[in-house]
PDB file of C-alpha atoms in Angstrom:
ATOM      1  CA  MET N 287      47.921  31.253 -30.115  1.00  0.00           C
ATOM      2  CA  ASN N 288      50.091  31.634 -27.051  1.00  0.00           C
ATOM      3  CA  LEU N 289      49.799  29.367 -23.998  1.00  0.00           C
ATOM      4  CA  TYR N 290      52.033  30.017 -21.006  1.00  0.00           C
ATOM      5  CA  GLY N 291      54.463  31.886 -23.221  1.00  0.00           C
ATOM      6  CA  VAL N 292      54.604  29.168 -25.893  1.00  0.00           C
ATOM      7  CA  ALA N 293      53.545  30.187 -29.404  1.00  0.00           C
ATOM      8  CA  LEU N 294      51.561  27.488 -31.208  1.00  0.00           C
ATOM      9  CA  HIS N 295      50.578  27.377 -34.865  1.00  0.00           C
ATOM     10  CA  SER N 296      47.528  25.145 -34.400  1.00  0.00           C
ATOM     11  CA  ARG N 297      44.342  25.720 -32.403  1.00  0.00           C
ATOM     12  CA  LEU N 298      43.549  22.007 -32.238  1.00  0.00           C
ATOM     13  CA  LEU N 299      44.696  19.870 -29.308  1.00  0.00           C
ATOM     14  CA  LEU N 300      44.344  16.128 -29.748  1.00  0.00           C
ATOM     15  CA  GLY N 301      43.942  13.341 -27.215  1.00  0.00           C
ATOM     16  CA  THR N 302      45.831  10.084 -27.722  1.00  0.00           C
ATOM     17  CA  SER N 303      43.592   7.366 -26.237  1.00  0.00           C
ATOM     18  CA  GLN N 304      41.314   4.778 -27.875  1.00  0.00           C
ATOM     19  CA  TYR N 305      42.963   4.704 -31.310  1.00  0.00           C
ATOM     20  CA  PRO N 306      42.963   1.325 -33.087  1.00  0.00           C
ATOM     21  CA  SER N 307      46.758   1.359 -33.399  1.00  0.00           C
ATOM     22  CA  PRO N 308      49.797   3.589 -32.852  1.00  0.00           C
ATOM     23  CA  ALA N 309      50.127   3.978 -36.632  1.00  0.00           C
ATOM     24  CA  ILE N 310      46.570   5.297 -36.922  1.00  0.00           C
ATOM     25  CA  LEU N 311      47.204   7.664 -34.021  1.00  0.00           C
ATOM     26  CA  ALA N 312      50.305   8.985 -35.762  1.00  0.00           C
ATOM     27  CA  ASP N 313      48.388   9.514 -39.011  1.00  0.00           C
ATOM     28  CA  ALA N 314      45.626  11.365 -37.173  1.00  0.00           C
ATOM     29  CA  VAL N 315      48.074  13.659 -35.398  1.00  0.00           C
ATOM     30  CA  ARG N 316      49.799  14.486 -38.683  1.00  0.00           C
ATOM     31  CA  GLU N 317      46.535  15.172 -40.508  1.00  0.00           C
ATOM     32  CA  SER N 318      45.221  17.314 -37.647  1.00  0.00           C
ATOM     33  CA  GLY N 319      48.271  19.559 -37.649  1.00  0.00           C
ATOM     34  CA  ALA N 320      47.954  19.644 -33.858  1.00  0.00           C
ATOM     35  CA  GLY N 321      50.940  20.984 -31.972  1.00  0.00           C
ATOM     36  CA  ILE N 322      49.822  19.547 -28.623  1.00  0.00           C
ATOM     37  CA  VAL N 323      48.699  16.047 -27.654  1.00  0.00           C
ATOM     38  CA  THR N 324      47.364  15.042 -24.268  1.00  0.00           C
ATOM     39  CA  VAL N 325      48.671  11.945 -22.521  1.00  0.00           C
ATOM     40  CA  SER N 326      47.258  10.049 -19.570  1.00  0.00           C
ATOM     41  CA  LEU N 327      50.059   9.104 -17.202  1.00  0.00           C
ATOM     42  CA  ARG N 328      48.061   6.202 -15.779  1.00  0.00           C
ATOM     43  CA  ARG N 329      47.306   4.664 -19.137  1.00  0.00           C
ATOM     44  CA  GLU N 330      50.858   4.834 -20.441  1.00  0.00           C
ATOM     45  CA  ALA N 331      52.450   3.726 -17.163  1.00  0.00           C
ATOM     46  CA  ALA N 332      50.161   0.703 -17.078  1.00  0.00           C
ATOM     47  CA  ARG N 333      51.387  -0.409 -20.480  1.00  0.00           C
ATOM     48  CA  LEU N 334      55.028  -0.670 -19.376  1.00  0.00           C
ATOM     49  CA  ARG N 335      56.962  -1.409 -22.583  1.00  0.00           C
ATOM     50  CA  GLU N 336      54.119  -0.116 -24.742  1.00  0.00           C
ATOM     51  CA  GLY N 337      54.269   3.134 -22.802  1.00  0.00           C
ATOM     52  CA  GLN N 338      57.936   3.553 -23.728  1.00  0.00           C
ATOM     53  CA  ASP N 339      57.087   2.921 -27.393  1.00  0.00           C
ATOM     54  CA  PHE N 340      54.283   5.463 -27.199  1.00  0.00           C
ATOM     55  CA  TRP N 341      56.591   8.116 -25.744  1.00  0.00           C
ATOM     56  CA  LYS N 342      59.049   7.432 -28.565  1.00  0.00           C
ATOM     57  CA  LEU N 343      56.234   7.853 -31.112  1.00  0.00           C
ATOM     58  CA  VAL N 344      55.205  11.203 -29.636  1.00  0.00           C
ATOM     59  CA  ARG N 345      58.780  12.485 -29.750  1.00  0.00           C
ATOM     60  CA  GLU N 346      59.069  11.444 -33.395  1.00  0.00           C
ATOM     61  CA  LEU N 347      55.886  13.365 -34.239  1.00  0.00           C
ATOM     62  CA  GLY N 348      57.483  16.542 -32.904  1.00  0.00           C
ATOM     63  CA  VAL N 349      54.456  17.650 -30.875  1.00  0.00           C
ATOM     64  CA  ARG N 350      54.287  19.098 -27.401  1.00  0.00           C
ATOM     65  CA  VAL N 351      52.954  16.800 -24.669  1.00  0.00           C
ATOM     66  CA  LEU N 352      50.283  17.914 -22.224  1.00  0.00           C
ATOM     67  CA  PRO N 353      50.066  15.232 -19.508  1.00  0.00           C
ATOM     68  CA  ASN N 354      46.767  14.972 -17.695  1.00  0.00           C
ATOM     69  CA  THR N 355      45.468  13.684 -14.393  1.00  0.00           C
ATOM     70  CA  ALA N 356      42.616  11.707 -15.978  1.00  0.00           C
ATOM     71  CA  GLY N 357      40.822   9.385 -13.591  1.00  0.00           C
ATOM     72  CA  CYS N 358      41.763  11.296 -10.431  1.00  0.00           C
ATOM     73  CA  HIS N 359      38.933  11.803  -7.945  1.00  0.00           C
ATOM     74  CA  SER N 360      40.742  13.609  -5.129  1.00  0.00           C
ATOM     75  CA  VAL N 361      43.112  16.507  -4.668  1.00  0.00           C
ATOM     76  CA  LYS N 362      45.876  14.284  -3.287  1.00  0.00           C
ATOM     77  CA  GLU N 363      45.546  11.843  -6.174  1.00  0.00           C
ATOM     78  CA  ALA N 364      45.638  14.614  -8.799  1.00  0.00           C
ATOM     79  CA  VAL N 365      48.601  16.432  -7.264  1.00  0.00           C
ATOM     80  CA  THR N 366      50.598  13.215  -6.893  1.00  0.00           C
ATOM     81  CA  THR N 367      49.855  12.203 -10.490  1.00  0.00           C
ATOM     82  CA  ALA N 368      50.875  15.635 -11.751  1.00  0.00           C
ATOM     83  CA  ARG N 369      54.209  15.457  -9.967  1.00  0.00           C
ATOM     84  CA  MET N 370      54.883  12.009 -11.400  1.00  0.00           C
ATOM     85  CA  ALA N 371      54.010  13.288 -14.879  1.00  0.00           C
ATOM     86  CA  ARG N 372      56.471  16.156 -14.514  1.00  0.00           C
ATOM     87  CA  GLU N 373      59.274  13.706 -13.789  1.00  0.00           C
ATOM     88  CA  ILE N 374      58.377  11.373 -16.654  1.00  0.00           C
ATOM     89  CA  PHE N 375      57.602  13.890 -19.381  1.00  0.00           C
ATOM     90  CA  ALA N 376      59.952  16.679 -18.251  1.00  0.00           C
ATOM     91  CA  THR N 377      57.328  19.422 -18.489  1.00  0.00           C
ATOM     92  CA  ASN N 378      55.625  21.775 -16.061  1.00  0.00           C
ATOM     93  CA  TRP N 379      52.465  21.667 -18.163  1.00  0.00           C
ATOM     94  CA  ILE N 380      49.592  19.669 -16.704  1.00  0.00           C
ATOM     95  CA  LYS N 381      45.972  19.259 -17.689  1.00  0.00           C
ATOM     96  CA  LEU N 382      44.281  19.093 -14.315  1.00  0.00           C
ATOM     97  CA  GLU N 383      41.260  16.837 -13.880  1.00  0.00           C
ATOM     98  CA  VAL N 384      39.628  16.240 -10.507  1.00  0.00           C
ATOM     99  CA  ILE N 385      36.460  14.272 -11.174  1.00  0.00           C
ATOM    100  CA  GLY N 386      33.538  14.756  -8.823  1.00  0.00           C
ATOM    101  CA  GLU N 387      30.696  12.765 -10.398  1.00  0.00           C
ATOM    102  CA  ALA N 388      31.058   9.307 -11.881  1.00  0.00           C
ATOM    103  CA  ASP N 389      28.312   9.235 -14.523  1.00  0.00           C
ATOM    104  CA  THR N 390      29.050  12.574 -16.204  1.00  0.00           C
ATOM    105  CA  LEU N 391      32.719  12.829 -15.173  1.00  0.00           C
ATOM    106  CA  GLN N 392      31.886  16.376 -14.124  1.00  0.00           C
ATOM    107  CA  PRO N 393      34.799  18.151 -12.434  1.00  0.00           C
ATOM    108  CA  ASP N 394      34.727  18.702  -8.689  1.00  0.00           C
ATOM    109  CA  PRO N 395      34.942  22.517  -8.497  1.00  0.00           C
ATOM    110  CA  PHE N 396      36.176  22.591  -4.915  1.00  0.00           C
ATOM    111  CA  GLY N 397      38.860  19.962  -5.373  1.00  0.00           C
ATOM    112  CA  LEU N 398      39.857  21.464  -8.714  1.00  0.00           C
ATOM    113  CA  VAL N 399      40.569  24.880  -7.228  1.00  0.00           C
ATOM    114  CA  GLU N 400      42.442  23.394  -4.279  1.00  0.00           C
ATOM    115  CA  ALA N 401      44.597  21.202  -6.521  1.00  0.00           C
ATOM    116  CA  ALA N 402      45.226  24.058  -8.944  1.00  0.00           C
ATOM    117  CA  ARG N 403      46.411  26.295  -6.115  1.00  0.00           C
ATOM    118  CA  ALA N 404      48.828  23.625  -4.858  1.00  0.00           C
ATOM    119  CA  LEU N 405      50.217  22.866  -8.321  1.00  0.00           C
ATOM    120  CA  CYS N 406      50.627  26.506  -9.339  1.00  0.00           C
ATOM    121  CA  ALA N 407      52.524  27.130  -6.103  1.00  0.00           C
ATOM    122  CA  ASP N 408      54.735  24.162  -7.013  1.00  0.00           C
ATOM    123  CA  GLY N 409      55.710  25.666 -10.364  1.00  0.00           C
ATOM    124  CA  PHE N 410      53.225  23.896 -12.628  1.00  0.00           C
ATOM    125  CA  GLU N 411      51.532  25.598 -15.560  1.00  0.00           C
ATOM    126  CA  VAL N 412      48.013  24.321 -15.116  1.00  0.00           C
ATOM    127  CA  PHE N 413      45.317  23.697 -17.721  1.00  0.00           C
ATOM    128  CA  PRO N 414      42.216  23.064 -15.557  1.00  0.00           C
ATOM    129  CA  TYR N 415      39.320  21.014 -16.929  1.00  0.00           C
ATOM    130  CA  MET N 416      36.195  22.735 -15.605  1.00  0.00           C
ATOM    131  CA  THR N 417      32.545  23.453 -16.222  1.00  0.00           C
ATOM    132  CA  GLU N 418      31.467  26.806 -17.670  1.00  0.00           C
ATOM    133  CA  ASP N 419      31.075  28.291 -14.174  1.00  0.00           C
ATOM    134  CA  LEU N 420      32.122  31.946 -13.885  1.00  0.00           C
ATOM    135  CA  VAL N 421      32.856  31.744 -10.149  1.00  0.00           C
ATOM    136  CA  VAL N 422      35.050  28.665 -10.527  1.00  0.00           C
ATOM    137  CA  ALA N 423      36.841  30.371 -13.412  1.00  0.00           C
ATOM    138  CA  GLU N 424      37.612  33.380 -11.219  1.00  0.00           C
ATOM    139  CA  ARG N 425      38.916  31.191  -8.397  1.00  0.00           C
ATOM    140  CA  LEU N 426      41.155  29.239 -10.784  1.00  0.00           C
ATOM    141  CA  LEU N 427      42.651  32.441 -12.152  1.00  0.00           C
ATOM    142  CA  GLU N 428      43.245  33.666  -8.602  1.00  0.00           C
ATOM    143  CA  ALA N 429      44.975  30.340  -7.866  1.00  0.00           C
ATOM    144  CA  GLY N 430      47.469  31.042 -10.649  1.00  0.00           C
ATOM    145  CA  CYS N 431      46.019  29.379 -13.757  1.00  0.00           C
ATOM    146  CA  LYS N 432      46.536  31.347 -16.979  1.00  0.00           C
ATOM    147  CA  VAL N 433      44.451  29.058 -19.207  1.00  0.00           C
ATOM    148  CA  LEU N 434      40.917  27.714 -18.668  1.00  0.00           C
ATOM    149  CA  MET N 435      39.403  24.614 -20.259  1.00  0.00           C
ATOM    150  CA  PRO N 436      35.597  24.522 -19.916  1.00  0.00           C
ATOM    151  CA  TRP N 437      33.756  21.461 -21.168  1.00  0.00           C
ATOM    152  CA  GLY N 438      31.387  21.530 -24.107  1.00  0.00           C
ATOM    153  CA  ALA N 439      29.587  18.433 -22.818  1.00  0.00           C
ATOM    154  CA  PRO N 440      30.512  15.358 -20.756  1.00  0.00           C
ATOM    155  CA  ILE N 441      33.699  13.566 -21.841  1.00  0.00           C
ATOM    156  CA  GLY N 442      33.159  11.213 -24.766  1.00  0.00           C
ATOM    157  CA  SER N 443      29.461  12.116 -25.179  1.00  0.00           C
ATOM    158  CA  GLY N 444      29.806  13.818 -28.572  1.00  0.00           C
ATOM    159  CA  ARG N 445      26.903  16.137 -27.712  1.00  0.00           C
ATOM    160  CA  GLY N 446      28.664  19.336 -28.728  1.00  0.00           C
ATOM    161  CA  LEU N 447      28.127  22.613 -26.869  1.00  0.00           C
ATOM    162  CA  ASN N 448      25.428  21.927 -24.270  1.00  0.00           C
ATOM    163  CA  ASN N 449      25.437  25.435 -22.783  1.00  0.00           C
ATOM    164  CA  VAL N 450      26.229  28.007 -25.452  1.00  0.00           C
ATOM    165  CA  TYR N 451      24.993  30.818 -23.195  1.00  0.00           C
ATOM    166  CA  GLY N 452      27.405  29.802 -20.437  1.00  0.00           C
ATOM    167  CA  LEU N 453      30.342  29.475 -22.827  1.00  0.00           C
ATOM    168  CA  ARG N 454      29.564  32.852 -24.375  1.00  0.00           C
ATOM    169  CA  ALA N 455      29.361  34.444 -20.933  1.00  0.00           C
ATOM    170  CA  LEU N 456      32.723  32.937 -19.968  1.00  0.00           C
ATOM    171  CA  ARG N 457      34.321  34.372 -23.103  1.00  0.00           C
ATOM    172  CA  ALA N 458      32.806  37.799 -22.440  1.00  0.00           C
ATOM    173  CA  HIS N 459      33.919  37.877 -18.787  1.00  0.00           C
ATOM    174  CA  PHE N 460      37.512  36.851 -19.505  1.00  0.00           C
ATOM    175  CA  PRO N 461      38.391  38.346 -22.907  1.00  0.00           C
ATOM    176  CA  GLU N 462      42.152  38.172 -22.378  1.00  0.00           C
ATOM    177  CA  VAL N 463      42.360  34.648 -20.933  1.00  0.00           C
ATOM    178  CA  PRO N 464      43.066  31.755 -23.337  1.00  0.00           C
ATOM    179  CA  LEU N 465      39.954  29.548 -23.315  1.00  0.00           C
ATOM    180  CA  ILE N 466      39.916  26.011 -24.736  1.00  0.00           C
ATOM    181  CA  VAL N 467      36.734  23.986 -25.146  1.00  0.00           C
ATOM    182  CA  ASP N 468      37.551  20.533 -23.810  1.00  0.00           C
ATOM    183  CA  ALA N 469      35.321  17.444 -23.996  1.00  0.00           C
ATOM    184  CA  GLY N 470      32.024  16.523 -25.578  1.00  0.00           C
ATOM    185  CA  VAL N 471      32.860  17.686 -29.099  1.00  0.00           C
ATOM    186  CA  GLY N 472      31.571  15.088 -31.555  1.00  0.00           C
ATOM    187  CA  LEU N 473      31.475  16.751 -34.969  1.00  0.00           C
ATOM    188  CA  PRO N 474      33.591  19.300 -36.835  1.00  0.00           C
ATOM    189  CA  SER N 475      30.556  21.610 -36.752  1.00  0.00           C
ATOM    190  CA  HIS N 476      30.734  21.569 -32.925  1.00  0.00           C
ATOM    191  CA  ALA N 477      34.359  22.662 -33.068  1.00  0.00           C
ATOM    192  CA  ALA N 478      33.559  25.402 -35.567  1.00  0.00           C
ATOM    193  CA  ALA N 479      30.772  26.655 -33.286  1.00  0.00           C
ATOM    194  CA  ALA N 480      33.187  26.906 -30.361  1.00  0.00           C
ATOM    195  CA  MET N 481      35.633  28.903 -32.439  1.00  0.00           C
ATOM    196  CA  GLU N 482      32.860  31.180 -33.711  1.00  0.00           C
ATOM    197  CA  LEU N 483      32.166  32.085 -30.061  1.00  0.00           C
ATOM    198  CA  GLY N 484      35.721  33.417 -29.847  1.00  0.00           C
ATOM    199  CA  TYR N 485      37.342  30.472 -28.100  1.00  0.00           C
ATOM    200  CA  ASP N 486      41.060  30.093 -28.640  1.00  0.00           C
ATOM    201  CA  ALA N 487      41.235  26.354 -29.262  1.00  0.00           C
ATOM    202  CA  VAL N 488      39.456  23.002 -28.994  1.00  0.00           C
ATOM    203  CA  LEU N 489      40.686  19.793 -27.367  1.00  0.00           C
ATOM    204  CA  LEU N 490      39.098  16.547 -28.514  1.00  0.00           C
ATOM    205  CA  ASN N 491      39.825  12.840 -28.586  1.00  0.00           C
ATOM    206  CA  THR N 492      36.962  10.362 -28.966  1.00  0.00           C
ATOM    207  CA  ALA N 493      35.421  12.010 -32.048  1.00  0.00           C
ATOM    208  CA  VAL N 494      38.637  11.341 -33.958  1.00  0.00           C
ATOM    209  CA  ALA N 495      39.779   8.084 -32.345  1.00  0.00           C
ATOM    210  CA  LYS N 496      36.415   6.371 -32.822  1.00  0.00           C
ATOM    211  CA  ALA N 497      35.760   7.635 -36.351  1.00  0.00           C
ATOM    212  CA  GLY N 498      35.695   5.203 -39.246  1.00  0.00           C
ATOM    213  CA  ASP N 499      38.740   6.998 -40.641  1.00  0.00           C
ATOM    214  CA  PRO N 500      40.501   8.817 -37.777  1.00  0.00           C
ATOM    215  CA  ALA N 501      43.014  10.583 -40.018  1.00  0.00           C
ATOM    216  CA  ALA N 502      40.297  11.931 -42.309  1.00  0.00           C
ATOM    217  CA  MET N 503      38.233  13.061 -39.315  1.00  0.00           C
ATOM    218  CA  ALA N 504      41.262  14.771 -37.779  1.00  0.00           C
ATOM    219  CA  LYS N 505      41.704  16.712 -41.006  1.00  0.00           C
ATOM    220  CA  ALA N 506      38.014  17.646 -41.004  1.00  0.00           C
ATOM    221  CA  PHE N 507      38.308  19.019 -37.483  1.00  0.00           C
ATOM    222  CA  ALA N 508      41.401  21.010 -38.417  1.00  0.00           C
ATOM    223  CA  LEU N 509      39.533  22.640 -41.301  1.00  0.00           C
ATOM    224  CA  ALA N 510      36.474  23.337 -39.134  1.00  0.00           C
ATOM    225  CA  ILE N 511      38.557  25.032 -36.455  1.00  0.00           C
ATOM    226  CA  GLU N 512      40.292  27.158 -39.066  1.00  0.00           C
ATOM    227  CA  ALA N 513      36.939  28.144 -40.584  1.00  0.00           C
ATOM    228  CA  GLY N 514      35.393  28.929 -37.199  1.00  0.00           C
ATOM    229  CA  ARG N 515      38.296  31.133 -36.209  1.00  0.00           C
ATOM    230  CA  ALA N 516      38.187  32.975 -39.533  1.00  0.00           C
ATOM    231  CA  ALA N 517      34.441  33.547 -39.082  1.00  0.00           C
ATOM    232  CA  PHE N 518      34.945  34.968 -35.586  1.00  0.00           C
ATOM    233  CA  LEU N 519      37.620  37.365 -36.803  1.00  0.00           C
ATOM    234  CA  ALA N 520      35.400  38.422 -39.721  1.00  0.00           C
ATOM    235  CA  GLY N 521      32.642  39.550 -37.336  1.00  0.00           C
ATOM    236  CA  PRO N 522      29.516  37.394 -37.769  1.00  0.00           C
ATOM    237  CA  MET N 523      26.147  39.076 -38.230  1.00  0.00           C
ATOM    238  CA  GLU N 524      23.783  39.200 -35.260  1.00  0.00           C
ATOM    239  CA  PRO N 525      20.759  36.882 -35.452  1.00  0.00           C
ATOM    240  CA  ARG N 526      17.349  38.495 -36.015  1.00  0.00           C
ATOM    241  CA  ASP N 527      13.814  37.523 -35.060  1.00  0.00           C
ATOM    242  CA  MET N 528      12.325  38.743 -38.343  1.00  0.00           C
ATOM    243  CA  ALA N 529      13.265  38.420 -41.990  1.00  0.00           C
ATOM    244  CA  ALA N 530      15.415  41.091 -43.616  1.00  0.00           C
ATOM    245  CA  PRO N 531      15.186  41.204 -47.436  1.00  0.00           C
ATOM    246  CA  SER N 532      18.492  40.932 -49.203  1.00  0.00           C
ATOM    247  CA  THR N 533      17.035  42.496 -52.372  1.00  0.00           C
ATOM    248  CA  PRO N 534      16.021  46.201 -52.116  1.00  0.00           C
ATOM    249  CA  VAL N 535      12.314  46.866 -52.362  1.00  0.00           C
ATOM    250  CA  LEU N 536      12.793  50.475 -53.492  1.00  0.00           C
ATOM    251  CA  GLY N 537      12.808  50.772 -57.269  1.00  0.00           C
ATOM    252  CA  LYS N 538      11.213  47.440 -58.065  1.00  0.00           C
ATOM    253  CA  ALA N 539       8.926  47.222 -61.097  1.00  0.00           C
ATOM    254  CA  GLN N 540       5.234  48.047 -60.545  1.00  0.00           C
ATOM    255  CA  LEU N 541       2.820  45.739 -62.383  1.00  0.00           C
ATOM    256  CA  SER N 542      -0.687  46.925 -63.123  1.00  0.00           C
TER     257      SER N 542
END
């Protein structure tokens, strides 16, 4: 997988919030094999000394950091947060969130496109968190984004892929654009389903962080993503409305 010119060995991106301890987070990242972890600037900045320890932990894990603008509800807020993240984490990568609805944390499509245009013009390599809207996707690509991150379901809901038709349509319309399902994935089977649709990667957090054994769940997700990708490349059969016998009828014994 290649994102903004960076080759990555893993198709799993892992969030870093809500883990019981830094040690458990580290174990989960190792077991997942993820090459990218997302980091909320607001959360880590608020922790002061803990934030410095967290940044040290991430460096020791040898993974690439994708800062995000989680919790931002306006264009100005998101752009300012992104610029602060670039200074702190020394990367032009940014996961762009501009939230428009409080209950579902659904992205604001208008603010998202506006913020993406400003950040791309400022040299950022933007990973926009969006719904599975084809028009918004087109506008984000026109703004300069080279990766799209449609949600599977609302953040932290664990509902899986709420709109398979919409996700399939997005993949079909933009076959050459890296697409990452982000948010709402609750089970390894959800991640496998996303990969079977031809998506390039999956980003998840809560499903691992809140599991009884986060490291074991991270490993399960890694295996599911690998299996889903292999199934997509193998060319899955098309579903049918009627049964199709797997045993030939021709030549079967005739009983009188």
